[in-house]
Coordinates of C-alpha atoms in Angstrom, one line a residue:
Chain L
M6 CA 35.1 -17.8 4.0
G7 CA 34.4 -17.1 0.9
S8 CA 36.7 -15.4 -2.1
E9 CA 34.9 -13.9 -4.5
E10 CA 33.8 -10.3 -3.6
L11 CA 30.1 -9.9 -3.2
L12 CA 29.4 -5.7 -2.5
V13 CA 32.6 -3.3 -2.9
T14 CA 32.4 0.6 -2.0
E15 CA 35.1 2.5 -3.0
G16 CA 35.6 6.2 -2.2
L17 CA 31.8 6.5 -0.7
T18 CA 30.9 9.2 0.5
K19 CA 28.1 12.0 1.7
D20 CA 27.1 14.9 2.5
F21 CA 24.6 16.9 4.3
G22 CA 24.5 20.4 4.5
G23 CA 27.9 20.4 6.2
L24 CA 27.7 17.5 7.4
R25 CA 30.4 14.3 5.9
A26 CA 28.0 11.5 7.1
V27 CA 30.7 9.0 5.9
D28 CA 33.3 9.6 4.6
H29 CA 35.0 7.8 1.2
V30 CA 34.4 4.2 2.9
D31 CA 35.9 1.5 1.0
L32 CA 34.3 -2.0 2.2
T33 CA 34.2 -5.2 0.8
V34 CA 32.4 -8.1 1.3
H35 CA 32.8 -11.4 0.4
R36 CA 30.2 -14.4 0.0
G37 CA 29.4 -16.3 2.4
E38 CA 30.4 -13.8 5.3
I39 CA 28.8 -12.2 8.2
H40 CA 30.2 -9.0 8.1
G41 CA 29.6 -6.6 10.9
I42 CA 29.6 -3.0 11.4
I43 CA 30.0 -1.1 14.1
G44 CA 31.3 2.0 15.6
P45 CA 30.1 5.2 18.1
N46 CA 26.4 6.5 17.8
G47 CA 26.2 8.8 14.5
A48 CA 29.5 7.1 12.5
G49 CA 27.0 6.2 9.9
K50 CA 26.1 3.0 9.9
T51 CA 22.7 3.5 8.7
T52 CA 24.1 6.5 6.8
L53 CA 26.3 3.0 4.5
F54 CA 23.5 0.6 4.9
N55 CA 21.3 3.2 3.0
L56 CA 23.8 4.4 0.7
I57 CA 23.8 0.5 -0.9
T58 CA 20.6 -0.2 -0.8
G59 CA 19.6 2.6 -3.1
Y60 CA 18.1 5.0 -0.4
L61 CA 20.1 8.1 -1.0
R62 CA 22.5 8.9 -3.6
P63 CA 26.0 9.0 -2.6
T64 CA 27.8 12.5 -3.2
E65 CA 30.6 10.4 -4.4
G66 CA 32.3 7.8 -5.2
K67 CA 30.1 4.2 -6.4
V68 CA 28.7 0.3 -5.1
T69 CA 29.4 -3.1 -7.1
F70 CA 27.3 -5.3 -6.2
K71 CA 28.5 -8.4 -8.5
G72 CA 30.5 -6.6 -11.1
R73 CA 27.5 -4.2 -11.9
R74 CA 26.9 -0.1 -9.9
I75 CA 24.5 0.0 -8.7
D76 CA 24.7 3.3 -6.9
G77 CA 22.0 5.9 -8.4
L78 CA 19.3 2.5 -8.6
P79 CA 16.2 3.7 -6.9
P80 CA 15.7 0.7 -3.7
H81 CA 13.7 -1.4 -5.6
R82 CA 15.5 -2.0 -8.5
I83 CA 18.8 -3.0 -5.8
V84 CA 15.6 -5.5 -4.3
Y85 CA 15.8 -6.8 -8.7
L86 CA 18.7 -7.8 -8.3
G87 CA 19.3 -9.4 -5.1
I88 CA 20.1 -7.3 -1.3
A89 CA 17.4 -7.1 0.6
R90 CA 17.4 -4.6 3.9
T91 CA 15.7 -4.3 7.7
F92 CA 15.2 -1.8 9.5
Q93 CA 16.5 -0.1 12.8
I94 CA 12.8 0.5 13.6
V95 CA 10.6 -2.5 12.5
R96 CA 8.1 -1.4 10.3
P97 CA 5.7 -3.9 9.9
F98 CA 2.5 -3.5 7.5
T99 CA 0.3 -2.9 10.4
E100 CA -2.8 -3.8 9.2
L101 CA -2.0 -6.9 7.3
S102 CA -1.6 -10.1 8.9
V103 CA 1.8 -11.2 9.7
L104 CA 1.5 -14.4 6.1
E105 CA 0.1 -10.9 3.9
N106 CA 4.0 -9.2 5.3
V107 CA 5.7 -12.3 4.2
L108 CA 3.9 -12.5 0.8
V109 CA 4.3 -8.7 -0.1
A110 CA 8.2 -10.2 -0.1
W111 CA 7.6 -12.6 -2.0
G112 CA 5.7 -10.9 -4.2
H113 CA 8.4 -9.1 -5.4
R114 CA 8.6 -11.4 -8.7
H115 CA 5.3 -10.5 -9.1
Y116 CA 5.0 -6.4 -9.6
G117 CA 5.9 -5.6 -13.5
G118 CA 4.4 -7.3 -16.1
I119 CA 1.1 -8.6 -15.5
G120 CA 1.5 -9.6 -12.3
P121 CA -0.4 -7.5 -10.0
F122 CA -3.4 -8.4 -11.6
L123 CA -2.5 -12.0 -10.9
P124 CA -4.4 -14.1 -7.9
Y125 CA -1.5 -14.5 -4.9
A126 CA -2.6 -17.6 -2.6
S127 CA -1.6 -20.1 -4.6
E128 CA 1.9 -19.1 -3.1
R129 CA 0.3 -19.3 -0.5
R130 CA 2.6 -21.5 1.0
H131 CA 6.3 -20.6 -0.1
A132 CA 5.5 -18.1 2.2
M133 CA 4.1 -20.0 5.1
E134 CA 7.4 -22.1 5.2
I135 CA 9.3 -19.2 6.1
L136 CA 7.1 -17.8 9.1
E137 CA 8.2 -21.9 10.0
E138 CA 12.2 -21.3 9.8
V139 CA 11.5 -18.0 11.5
G140 CA 8.9 -19.6 13.9
L141 CA 6.8 -16.8 13.3
A142 CA 3.8 -19.7 12.0
D143 CA 1.6 -19.7 14.7
R144 CA 0.8 -16.0 14.4
A145 CA 0.6 -16.4 10.5
H146 CA -3.2 -14.8 11.1
L147 CA -2.5 -11.8 13.4
P148 CA -2.4 -8.4 12.2
A149 CA 1.7 -7.3 12.3
G150 CA 0.5 -5.0 14.5
T151 CA -0.2 -6.4 17.6
L152 CA 2.9 -8.5 17.6
P153 CA 6.2 -8.1 20.4
I154 CA 9.2 -6.1 19.1
G155 CA 10.8 -9.3 19.2
Y156 CA 8.2 -10.7 16.7
Q157 CA 8.3 -7.9 14.8
R158 CA 12.4 -8.5 14.1
R159 CA 12.0 -11.6 13.1
L160 CA 8.9 -10.6 11.4
E161 CA 11.0 -8.1 9.5
I162 CA 14.3 -10.6 8.9
A163 CA 11.4 -13.3 7.5
R164 CA 10.3 -10.5 4.8
A165 CA 13.1 -10.5 4.7
M166 CA 14.0 -13.9 3.4
A167 CA 10.9 -13.7 1.8
L168 CA 12.9 -11.8 -1.5
E169 CA 15.3 -14.3 -2.1
P170 CA 18.4 -11.6 -1.6
E171 CA 21.6 -13.3 -1.8
L172 CA 23.1 -10.2 0.5
M173 CA 21.3 -9.2 3.9
L174 CA 21.2 -6.0 5.0
L175 CA 20.4 -6.6 8.4
D176 CA 19.8 -2.4 10.7
E177 CA 20.7 -3.5 14.6
P178 CA 18.3 -7.2 14.7
A179 CA 18.8 -6.6 18.5
A180 CA 18.1 -3.5 19.1
G181 CA 15.5 -4.8 22.4
L182 CA 16.1 -7.9 22.7
T183 CA 16.4 -9.5 25.5
E184 CA 19.0 -11.8 26.0
E185 CA 17.1 -15.1 25.9
E186 CA 15.5 -13.5 22.3
I187 CA 19.5 -13.1 20.7
V188 CA 19.9 -16.6 21.4
G189 CA 17.5 -17.4 18.7
L190 CA 18.0 -14.6 16.6
K191 CA 21.9 -15.6 16.2
G192 CA 20.1 -19.6 15.6
L193 CA 18.3 -17.2 12.7
V194 CA 21.5 -15.6 11.2
R195 CA 23.0 -18.6 11.1
G196 CA 20.7 -19.5 9.1
L197 CA 20.7 -17.3 7.3
V198 CA 24.7 -18.0 5.5
E199 CA 23.3 -22.1 5.2
R200 CA 21.0 -21.1 2.4
G201 CA 23.4 -18.9 1.4
I202 CA 23.0 -15.5 2.2
T203 CA 26.1 -12.9 3.5
V204 CA 25.0 -10.9 6.0
I205 CA 26.2 -7.7 6.6
L206 CA 24.8 -6.3 10.1
V207 CA 24.8 -2.9 12.0
E208 CA 24.8 -3.6 15.7
H209 CA 25.9 -2.5 19.2
R210 CA 25.3 -5.0 20.7
M211 CA 29.6 -5.8 21.0
T212 CA 29.1 -9.6 22.4
F213 CA 26.5 -10.0 19.2
V214 CA 29.3 -8.9 16.8
M215 CA 30.7 -10.6 18.5
D216 CA 30.3 -13.7 18.9
I217 CA 28.9 -14.5 15.2
C218 CA 30.4 -11.8 12.6
G219 CA 33.8 -13.4 10.8
V220 CA 34.5 -9.7 9.6
I221 CA 34.1 -5.9 11.6
T222 CA 34.1 -3.0 10.4
V223 CA 34.9 -0.5 12.5
L224 CA 33.1 2.6 11.9
D225 CA 33.9 6.3 13.2
H226 CA 33.0 9.8 12.0
G227 CA 32.2 8.3 9.3
R228 CA 35.8 6.7 8.2
V229 CA 36.3 3.9 8.6
I230 CA 38.8 3.0 11.4
A231 CA 39.4 -0.5 11.8
E232 CA 38.4 -3.5 9.9
G233 CA 39.5 -7.6 10.7
T234 CA 38.4 -10.5 12.9
P235 CA 36.8 -10.1 15.8
E236 CA 39.7 -9.8 18.2
E237 CA 41.9 -7.9 16.0
V238 CA 39.1 -4.9 16.4
A239 CA 39.1 -5.5 19.6
H240 CA 42.8 -4.9 20.4
D241 CA 42.8 -1.8 18.0
P242 CA 44.4 0.6 19.5
A243 CA 41.8 2.8 17.8
V244 CA 38.7 1.3 18.4
I245 CA 39.3 1.6 22.1
E246 CA 40.3 5.1 22.0
A247 CA 36.2 6.0 19.5
Y248 CA 34.3 3.7 22.3
L249 CA 36.3 5.3 25.3
G250 CA 36.6 9.2 23.7
S251 CA 32.3 8.5 23.6
A252 CA 29.6 9.0 26.1
D253 CA 28.9 5.7 24.3
A254 CA 30.8 3.0 26.1
A255 CA 30.7 -0.4 24.4
G256 CA 28.7 -2.9 26.2
Chain H
M14 CA -44.1 3.5 -3.7
T15 CA -44.4 3.4 -6.5
L16 CA -42.2 -0.3 -8.6
G17 CA -40.6 2.5 -10.7
Y18 CA -39.7 4.8 -7.9
L19 CA -38.3 1.8 -5.7
L20 CA -36.4 0.5 -8.7
T21 CA -35.4 4.1 -9.0
V22 CA -33.4 4.9 -5.9
G23 CA -32.7 1.1 -6.2
T24 CA -30.4 2.1 -9.6
F25 CA -29.2 5.3 -8.1
T26 CA -27.7 3.2 -5.1
G27 CA -26.6 1.5 -7.2
I28 CA -24.5 3.9 -9.5
F29 CA -23.0 4.8 -5.7
M30 CA -21.5 1.5 -5.0
I31 CA -19.8 1.5 -7.2
L32 CA -18.3 4.6 -6.8
T33 CA -17.8 3.5 -3.1
L34 CA -15.8 0.5 -4.7
S35 CA -13.4 2.8 -7.2
L36 CA -13.1 4.7 -4.0
N37 CA -12.3 1.8 -1.7
I38 CA -9.0 0.3 -4.4
L39 CA -7.9 4.3 -4.1
T40 CA -8.8 5.3 -0.4
G41 CA -9.1 2.0 1.0
Y42 CA -6.5 -0.3 -0.5
A43 CA -3.7 2.4 -1.7
K44 CA -4.5 4.3 1.1
Q45 CA -5.0 7.8 -1.3
V46 CA -7.5 10.0 0.6
S47 CA -9.1 11.4 -1.8
L48 CA -11.5 14.1 -1.4
G49 CA -12.6 14.9 -5.5
H50 CA -13.8 11.8 -6.1
A51 CA -16.7 12.8 -7.4
A52 CA -14.2 14.8 -10.2
F53 CA -13.7 10.6 -11.5
F54 CA -17.6 10.3 -11.2
G55 CA -17.6 13.7 -13.4
I56 CA -15.1 13.2 -15.6
G57 CA -16.7 9.6 -16.7
A58 CA -20.7 11.0 -16.8
Y59 CA -19.1 14.0 -19.2
A60 CA -17.9 11.5 -21.8
A61 CA -20.5 9.9 -21.9
A62 CA -22.5 12.2 -22.3
I63 CA -20.0 14.2 -25.2
L64 CA -19.8 10.7 -27.0
A65 CA -23.7 10.1 -26.7
T66 CA -24.7 13.6 -28.3
K67 CA -21.8 15.0 -30.0
A68 CA -20.4 12.2 -31.6
G69 CA -23.4 9.9 -31.5
L70 CA -22.6 6.7 -29.8
S71 CA -24.5 4.5 -28.6
F72 CA -24.1 3.3 -25.3
W73 CA -22.4 0.5 -25.2
A74 CA -20.1 1.5 -28.1
A75 CA -19.6 4.8 -25.6
L76 CA -18.6 3.3 -23.0
P77 CA -15.3 1.3 -24.0
C78 CA -14.3 5.1 -24.7
V79 CA -15.4 6.4 -21.0
V80 CA -13.5 3.9 -18.6
V81 CA -10.1 4.1 -21.1
I82 CA -10.9 8.4 -21.0
T83 CA -11.5 8.6 -17.2
T84 CA -9.1 5.5 -17.2
V85 CA -6.3 8.5 -18.8
V86 CA -7.5 11.5 -16.8
G87 CA -7.4 9.5 -13.5
V88 CA -4.0 9.3 -14.4
F89 CA -2.8 11.9 -15.0
L90 CA -4.6 13.7 -11.8
G91 CA -3.2 11.2 -9.6
L92 CA 0.3 12.6 -10.7
P93 CA 0.1 14.6 -8.1
S94 CA 0.1 12.0 -5.6
L95 CA 3.4 11.6 -6.9
R96 CA 4.2 13.8 -5.2
V97 CA 2.1 15.0 -2.0
S98 CA 1.5 12.5 0.8
H99 CA -1.6 12.3 3.6
D100 CA -2.5 16.0 4.2
F101 CA -0.9 17.4 1.6
L102 CA -2.6 14.7 -1.2
V103 CA -6.7 15.4 0.3
L104 CA -5.9 18.8 -0.3
S105 CA -5.0 18.6 -3.9
T106 CA -7.4 16.4 -5.1
I107 CA -9.9 18.9 -3.3
G108 CA -8.6 21.4 -5.7
L109 CA -9.0 18.5 -8.6
N110 CA -12.8 18.6 -7.3
F111 CA -12.9 22.4 -8.1
I112 CA -10.5 22.6 -10.6
V113 CA -13.2 19.5 -13.1
G114 CA -16.0 20.5 -11.6
A115 CA -14.8 25.0 -13.3
V116 CA -13.7 23.2 -16.4
F117 CA -17.0 22.2 -16.9
R118 CA -18.3 25.3 -16.5
Y119 CA -16.5 27.5 -17.8
F120 CA -15.9 26.1 -21.2
P121 CA -18.3 26.5 -23.7
F122 CA -17.4 22.1 -25.1
F123 CA -18.7 21.6 -21.9
G124 CA -21.9 22.8 -22.4
G125 CA -21.0 25.6 -19.2
S126 CA -23.4 25.7 -17.0
M127 CA -26.6 24.9 -18.6
G128 CA -24.8 21.4 -18.6
I129 CA -25.5 19.0 -21.6
V130 CA -29.2 17.8 -21.8
N131 CA -31.7 15.5 -24.2
I132 CA -28.7 11.8 -23.5
P133 CA -30.5 9.7 -24.8
S134 CA -31.9 6.0 -23.0
P135 CA -29.8 3.4 -23.9
T136 CA -31.5 0.4 -26.2
F137 CA -30.9 -2.7 -25.6
F138 CA -31.4 -5.5 -29.0
G139 CA -33.2 -2.1 -29.9
R140 CA -35.3 -1.8 -27.5
P141 CA -35.0 1.0 -25.0
L142 CA -34.4 -0.5 -21.4
G143 CA -37.0 0.7 -19.0
T144 CA -37.0 2.3 -16.1
V145 CA -36.5 -2.3 -14.8
G146 CA -34.1 -2.6 -17.7
Y147 CA -32.2 0.3 -16.8
F148 CA -32.0 -0.6 -13.0
G149 CA -31.0 -4.2 -14.3
L150 CA -28.4 -3.5 -16.4
T151 CA -26.5 -1.2 -13.4
L152 CA -26.6 -3.9 -11.4
V153 CA -25.3 -6.1 -14.4
F154 CA -22.6 -3.8 -13.5
V155 CA -22.7 -3.6 -9.8
V156 CA -22.5 -7.6 -10.1
L157 CA -18.9 -7.0 -12.1
A158 CA -17.7 -4.1 -10.3
V159 CA -18.4 -6.5 -7.2
L160 CA -16.8 -9.9 -8.4
T161 CA -13.9 -7.7 -10.4
S162 CA -12.9 -6.2 -6.7
L163 CA -12.9 -9.6 -4.7
Y164 CA -11.0 -10.2 -7.7
F165 CA -8.3 -7.8 -7.2
S166 CA -8.7 -8.0 -3.1
R167 CA -6.7 -11.8 -3.8
T168 CA -4.2 -10.2 -5.9
W169 CA -0.5 -9.0 -5.4
G170 CA -1.9 -5.6 -7.1
R171 CA -3.9 -5.4 -3.6
L172 CA -0.8 -6.5 -1.3
A173 CA 1.2 -4.0 -3.1
M174 CA -1.0 -1.4 -2.8
E175 CA -1.9 -1.4 0.5
A176 CA 2.1 -2.1 1.8
A177 CA 2.7 1.2 -0.3
G178 CA 0.3 3.5 0.7
E179 CA 1.1 2.1 4.7
D180 CA 4.7 2.5 5.1
E181 CA 6.7 3.9 1.2
T182 CA 10.0 3.2 2.5
A183 CA 9.1 -0.4 4.0
A184 CA 7.7 -1.2 0.7
K185 CA 10.7 -0.1 -1.2
A186 CA 12.3 -2.9 0.7
M187 CA 10.2 -5.1 -0.6
G188 CA 10.7 -4.5 -3.9
I189 CA 8.1 -2.0 -4.6
N190 CA 7.8 0.7 -7.3
V191 CA 5.6 2.6 -4.8
A192 CA 4.6 5.3 -8.0
K193 CA 4.2 2.9 -10.7
F194 CA 1.4 1.3 -7.4
K195 CA 0.0 4.5 -6.0
I196 CA -1.1 5.4 -10.3
Y197 CA -2.6 1.8 -10.5
A198 CA -4.6 2.8 -8.0
F199 CA -5.5 5.6 -9.8
A200 CA -6.0 4.0 -13.1
I201 CA -8.0 1.6 -11.3
S202 CA -10.8 3.1 -9.2
S203 CA -10.9 5.4 -12.2
A204 CA -12.3 3.3 -14.3
Y205 CA -15.0 2.3 -12.2
A206 CA -16.1 5.4 -11.5
G207 CA -16.0 6.0 -15.5
I208 CA -19.3 3.4 -15.8
A209 CA -20.4 5.0 -12.5
G210 CA -20.7 7.9 -14.9
A211 CA -21.8 6.7 -18.2
L212 CA -25.0 5.4 -16.3
W213 CA -24.8 8.0 -13.8
A214 CA -26.0 10.1 -17.5
H215 CA -27.7 8.1 -19.6
Y216 CA -30.2 7.3 -16.4
V217 CA -30.5 10.9 -15.9
G218 CA -30.5 12.3 -19.7
S219 CA -28.4 15.4 -18.2
V220 CA -25.1 15.8 -16.7
F221 CA -24.1 19.7 -14.9
P222 CA -21.2 20.6 -13.2
E223 CA -22.7 20.5 -10.2
N224 CA -23.8 17.0 -10.7
F225 CA -20.0 16.3 -10.0
G226 CA -19.6 18.8 -7.2
F227 CA -17.0 19.3 -3.2
D228 CA -20.1 17.4 -1.6
R229 CA -21.0 14.7 -4.0
S230 CA -17.1 13.4 -3.2
I231 CA -18.0 14.5 0.6
D232 CA -21.1 11.7 -0.4
I233 CA -18.9 9.2 -1.6
L234 CA -16.2 9.6 1.1
A235 CA -18.8 9.2 4.3
M236 CA -19.8 6.2 2.0
L237 CA -17.3 4.3 1.7
V238 CA -15.9 5.0 5.9
L239 CA -19.7 4.6 7.1
G240 CA -19.5 1.0 5.9
G241 CA -15.5 0.5 6.6
L242 CA -12.3 1.1 4.2
G243 CA -10.5 -0.9 3.0
T244 CA -13.4 -3.6 2.9
I245 CA -15.9 -4.4 -0.2
R246 CA -18.8 -5.5 1.9
G247 CA -17.8 -2.0 3.3
A248 CA -18.5 0.4 0.5
I249 CA -21.8 -2.1 -0.7
F250 CA -23.4 -1.4 2.7
G251 CA -22.2 1.9 3.4
A252 CA -24.1 3.1 0.0
F253 CA -26.7 1.7 0.9
L254 CA -27.0 2.9 4.0
L255 CA -25.8 6.4 2.6
Q256 CA -27.9 6.2 0.2
V257 CA -31.9 4.2 1.1
L258 CA -32.2 5.3 4.7
P259 CA -32.5 9.7 3.0
E260 CA -34.7 8.1 1.3
A261 CA -36.5 6.6 3.5
L262 CA -36.6 8.8 5.5
R263 CA -37.7 12.1 3.3
V264 CA -37.4 14.7 6.2
I265 CA -34.1 14.1 6.8
Q266 CA -33.6 14.3 2.5
D267 CA -33.0 18.1 3.2
Y268 CA -30.0 17.7 5.2
R269 CA -27.9 15.4 3.3
M270 CA -25.0 16.7 3.8
L271 CA -25.2 17.2 7.3
I272 CA -25.8 14.0 7.4
S273 CA -22.9 13.2 5.5
G274 CA -20.3 15.2 7.7
A275 CA -21.3 14.2 10.4
V276 CA -21.0 11.1 9.8
L277 CA -17.6 11.2 8.6
A278 CA -16.8 13.0 11.6
I279 CA -18.2 10.4 14.4
M280 CA -17.1 7.5 12.4
M281 CA -13.5 9.1 12.6
V282 CA -14.1 9.9 16.5
F283 CA -15.9 6.3 17.3
Q284 CA -15.0 3.5 14.7
P285 CA -12.6 4.6 12.4
M286 CA -12.5 1.1 10.3
G287 CA -15.8 1.5 9.6
L288 CA -19.6 -0.3 10.4
L289 CA -18.1 -3.2 9.2
G290 CA -14.7 -3.1 8.1
K291 CA -11.7 -5.0 10.1
G292 CA -12.4 -4.9 13.9
S293 CA -14.4 -3.2 14.2
I294 CA -17.5 -3.4 16.8
L295 CA -19.6 -5.2 14.3
H296 CA -17.5 -7.3 12.0
V297 CA -16.1 -8.7 15.7
G298 CA -19.5 -9.1 16.5
F299 CA -20.4 -11.2 13.7
Q300 CA -17.0 -13.1 13.9
R301 CA -17.5 -14.1 17.8
A302 CA -21.8 -15.1 16.8
W303 CA -20.3 -16.9 13.3
K304 CA -18.1 -19.4 16.0
A305 CA -20.7 -19.8 18.5
V306 CA -23.0 -21.0 16.3
R307 CA -19.6 -23.2 15.1
Y308 CA -18.3 -24.6 17.8
G309 CA -21.8 -24.3 20.0
F310 CA -22.1 -21.6 22.4
G311 CA -20.3 -21.4 25.6
R312 CA -17.2 -23.2 24.5
A313 CA -14.4 -20.9 23.2
P314 CA -12.6 -22.1 20.3
G315 CA -9.2 -23.2 20.6
N316 CA -8.1 -21.8 24.5

């Protein structure tokens, strides 16, 4: 594991009305890691993602990426700084083709200045390379809305790869996938790390998380209750209680 | 039918083609449904009328100013789209249409309900453009509008607009400044509408508030929806059908609004992608026919 601190949150807190969804979370993600975030439903995992990626403004606390404060920046600015994300519920641009979906993301370097008024044809090849890497090349020209869920998840990751981020946040990438598809997904995520991308992932599928993550942070009621290697976390009494204490037992 | 009559129909059809191409950027690509597009058209026409009659500018000298004025006002009128979306934006564009109409009607500067008359016909190298010349002029602008639209459809901007129009949350995650691209859509769309307005004002020779009312907006949207939202061929085809057919069948001329309304309702229910849009019956049919011709009948390509 690399030792450079890539992303640091300090005292990160988010209130929705009277509900504290994220409660003074201190998280440190090192470069080159696959960092898992787990916890029962409603533990604040997705809210944490939304705080890091600029979709929500923290009530308190700060987020630092490569030593620079990013809380309060709009989502598209955070993308430019090198953080990409996927969504728990896939959000392909259904009317665009699979290839165009990836091009939209690849285009992020052309959305300023006169860039929007330049043709994209010359950079189609880059998008095709990414589609080949995630195994969607033969479906490049289908409307993205017609893909089955497993492929739509791959498309989400392909789009995030096209942003060429240093840090990628995957929100439940294994949700709705078959065991077979999960094997493919593992390869895909490990491939991201080989490309030099640091990964944070929120996930419910425990075998997947335990298998792939180097570090796991456990959230419950918006608070960090444990952090460590998969073995450490799995044997932590607080974690066992949080999971067995809720109706939603780890599977 | 005289040639002059045909050329007149052709000129008006051309103006509406530019308008549907204009709406296609805003509603087809950026998915900002506008039921007030006649307002942008009207702003172009009034800008041209005022520059010609009060400032004494020629058509050619005024045209760049008209485009700039319409674009600036269009950006301003597009600002509500940053706050409201979907159904509420549709309502606010209807409101804009009535506001712009009221400004034309009640401010003496715009001639009130008497409109602005005696707008001179443009000249070309010192000679006045006749009916033939004006048709040619309109045709040139239609071709320019088609070419620039084709070009734009191949740019990063079109991709970003489509993405932002379909899903703002996902678009932001792709590094797209959603607000900026909505405003770009209003700006580009308004520029086209400005040219259409200038062509109208100088051809008809007068502008009145009722030329640019809500019913006109419905007409323009019906043309685009009939042809196929989000496609250039659809915009051109829709404007052609709804402008030329009523002329050919004079009897139905009096029922224009009925036709536009019915087209909108029927297309939305049965063919929301339009006659020539992506995935429409005709488009799929043409693709199959083309493949049949290319690969030989009876043999399906690939599988």
